Amino acid sequence: MKRLYYLTDDLESTGRISSELHQSGINDWHFHVLSKDESGLYRRHIHSATGFQSLDIIHRCEQGALLGGVTGLVLTSMLWLVDPVVFPMSITISLIILCISILFGIWVGGMVGLSHENYKIKRFHDDLELGRYLLMVDVRGHQKDVVVEIMNQHPEAKAAGEGSTITNPFKYTYGKN
């Protein structure tokens, strides 16, 4: 799926756009609004973005799983080479070590992701801080033209880009938050 990004300046136009998108068949699962004004979105019954859209949880969990998997493979390989007397290595023990390493990596990645802005919306940070509203519309190929046509009827909504709904765990995002 593609994700279309639009920025608006006020809650009134965001509400109108939300209603029109819903009437055209875009449901709440595919339409999210990110803003500092969470209470305004709630009062207007506008579907706000969840933590999965605003925070970097999924992305960092994927990275943690990859790092945990590599760590687990290295650890089990070393244990197979050393062949400790305390417990003889077996496939079962190797798989347990690998699974624990992956789960620990996912957990650590999730904790890190809770404290970081989603890497896909980081470019909109300044706009959000100024009080603007970020509309994220997830569309399939046949819906894109309908959504673009609706959004073109609203000059107050500025097209801010396109992206994918799929996260890329190999995307480097460390540094300035």
mmCIF file of N, CA, C and O in Angstrom, residues 1 16 22 30 32-35 41 56 84-85 91 94 104 127 137 142 148 152-153 169:
data_model
loop_
_atom_site.group_PDB
_atom_site.id
_atom_site.type_symbol
_atom_site.label_atom_id
_atom_site.label_comp_id
_atom_site.label_asym_id
_atom_site.label_seq_id
_atom_site.Cartn_x
_atom_site.Cartn_y
_atom_site.Cartn_z
ATOM 1 N N MET A 1 0.840 -1.183 0.000
ATOM 2 C CA MET A 1 0.000 0.000 0.000
ATOM 3 C C MET A 1 0.878 1.236 0.000
ATOM 4 O O MET A 1 1.940 1.246 0.595
ATOM 5 N N ARG A 16 -13.454 18.287 7.505
ATOM 6 C CA ARG A 16 -14.154 18.178 6.210
ATOM 7 C C ARG A 16 -13.500 17.120 5.329
ATOM 8 O O ARG A 16 -14.184 16.305 4.707
ATOM 9 N N HIS A 22 -14.055 9.432 4.145
ATOM 10 C CA HIS A 22 -14.894 8.346 4.629
ATOM 11 C C HIS A 22 -16.044 8.066 3.660
ATOM 12 O O HIS A 22 -16.387 6.907 3.409
ATOM 13 N N HIS A 30 -7.347 3.076 7.300
ATOM 14 C CA HIS A 30 -6.470 3.579 6.247
ATOM 15 C C HIS A 30 -6.355 5.101 6.258
ATOM 16 O O HIS A 30 -5.879 5.694 5.287
ATOM 17 N N HIS A 32 -5.304 8.326 8.993
ATOM 18 C CA HIS A 32 -4.824 8.715 10.313
ATOM 19 C C HIS A 32 -4.407 10.179 10.268
ATOM 20 O O HIS A 32 -3.854 10.645 9.276
ATOM 21 N N VAL A 33 -4.662 10.867 11.367
ATOM 22 C CA VAL A 33 -4.249 12.266 11.481
ATOM 23 C C VAL A 33 -3.334 12.382 12.688
ATOM 24 O O VAL A 33 -3.661 11.908 13.774
ATOM 25 N N LEU A 34 -2.198 13.014 12.483
ATOM 26 C CA LEU A 34 -1.238 13.222 13.561
ATOM 27 C C LEU A 34 -1.169 14.712 13.856
ATOM 28 O O LEU A 34 -1.022 15.528 12.936
ATOM 29 N N SER A 35 -1.302 15.041 15.120
ATOM 30 C CA SER A 35 -1.295 16.443 15.523
ATOM 31 C C SER A 35 -0.961 16.542 17.003
ATOM 32 O O SER A 35 -1.120 15.580 17.760
ATOM 33 N N LEU A 41 -8.907 16.495 17.886
ATOM 34 C CA LEU A 41 -9.227 15.368 17.008
ATOM 35 C C LEU A 41 -10.292 14.486 17.644
ATOM 36 O O LEU A 41 -11.227 14.037 16.987
ATOM 37 N N ASP A 56 8.452 5.110 16.710
ATOM 38 C CA ASP A 56 9.267 4.219 15.874
ATOM 39 C C ASP A 56 9.312 2.790 16.429
ATOM 40 O O ASP A 56 10.330 2.120 16.328
ATOM 41 N N PRO A 84 31.047 -26.436 25.761
ATOM 42 C CA PRO A 84 31.220 -26.372 27.218
ATOM 43 C C PRO A 84 30.815 -27.679 27.910
ATOM 44 O O PRO A 84 29.914 -28.379 27.485
ATOM 45 N N VAL A 85 31.520 -27.964 28.996
ATOM 46 C CA VAL A 85 31.267 -29.187 29.746
ATOM 47 C C VAL A 85 29.996 -29.051 30.581
ATOM 48 O O VAL A 85 29.308 -30.029 30.853
ATOM 49 N N ILE A 91 20.759 -29.077 19.207
ATOM 50 C CA ILE A 91 19.948 -28.220 18.351
ATOM 51 C C ILE A 91 18.894 -27.490 19.183
ATOM 52 O O ILE A 91 18.626 -26.310 18.972
ATOM 53 N N SER A 94 20.451 -24.659 21.047
ATOM 54 C CA SER A 94 20.789 -23.614 20.072
ATOM 55 C C SER A 94 19.559 -22.803 19.688
ATOM 56 O O SER A 94 19.607 -21.568 19.618
ATOM 57 N N PHE A 104 14.690 -10.885 23.058
ATOM 58 C CA PHE A 104 15.332 -9.798 23.817
ATOM 59 C C PHE A 104 15.601 -8.606 22.902
ATOM 60 O O PHE A 104 15.365 -7.456 23.287
ATOM 61 N N ASP A 127 6.637 20.972 11.187
ATOM 62 C CA ASP A 127 5.250 21.322 10.879
ATOM 63 C C ASP A 127 4.325 20.929 12.024
ATOM 64 O O ASP A 127 3.423 21.684 12.388
ATOM 65 N N VAL A 137 -2.964 8.946 4.473
ATOM 66 C CA VAL A 137 -3.997 8.141 3.827
ATOM 67 C C VAL A 137 -3.327 6.954 3.146
ATOM 68 O O VAL A 137 -2.489 7.135 2.267
ATOM 69 N N HIS A 142 -5.904 1.387 -7.032
ATOM 70 C CA HIS A 142 -7.134 1.906 -7.623
ATOM 71 C C HIS A 142 -7.747 3.055 -6.815
ATOM 72 O O HIS A 142 -8.581 3.785 -7.324
ATOM 73 N N VAL A 148 -6.555 11.520 -4.461
ATOM 74 C CA VAL A 148 -5.885 12.714 -4.993
ATOM 75 C C VAL A 148 -6.916 13.708 -5.511
ATOM 76 O O VAL A 148 -6.790 14.918 -5.296
ATOM 77 N N ASN A 152 -7.374 17.402 -4.056
ATOM 78 C CA ASN A 152 -7.202 18.563 -4.936
ATOM 79 C C ASN A 152 -8.354 19.554 -4.794
ATOM 80 O O ASN A 152 -8.212 20.730 -5.143
ATOM 81 N N GLN A 153 -9.491 19.114 -4.299
ATOM 82 C CA GLN A 153 -10.629 19.998 -4.063
ATOM 83 C C GLN A 153 -10.434 20.834 -2.797
ATOM 84 O O GLN A 153 -11.247 21.707 -2.503
ATOM 85 N N PRO A 169 13.661 -2.199 7.985
ATOM 86 C CA PRO A 169 14.524 -2.292 9.157
ATOM 87 C C PRO A 169 15.969 -1.900 8.873
ATOM 88 O O PRO A 169 16.734 -1.648 9.802
#
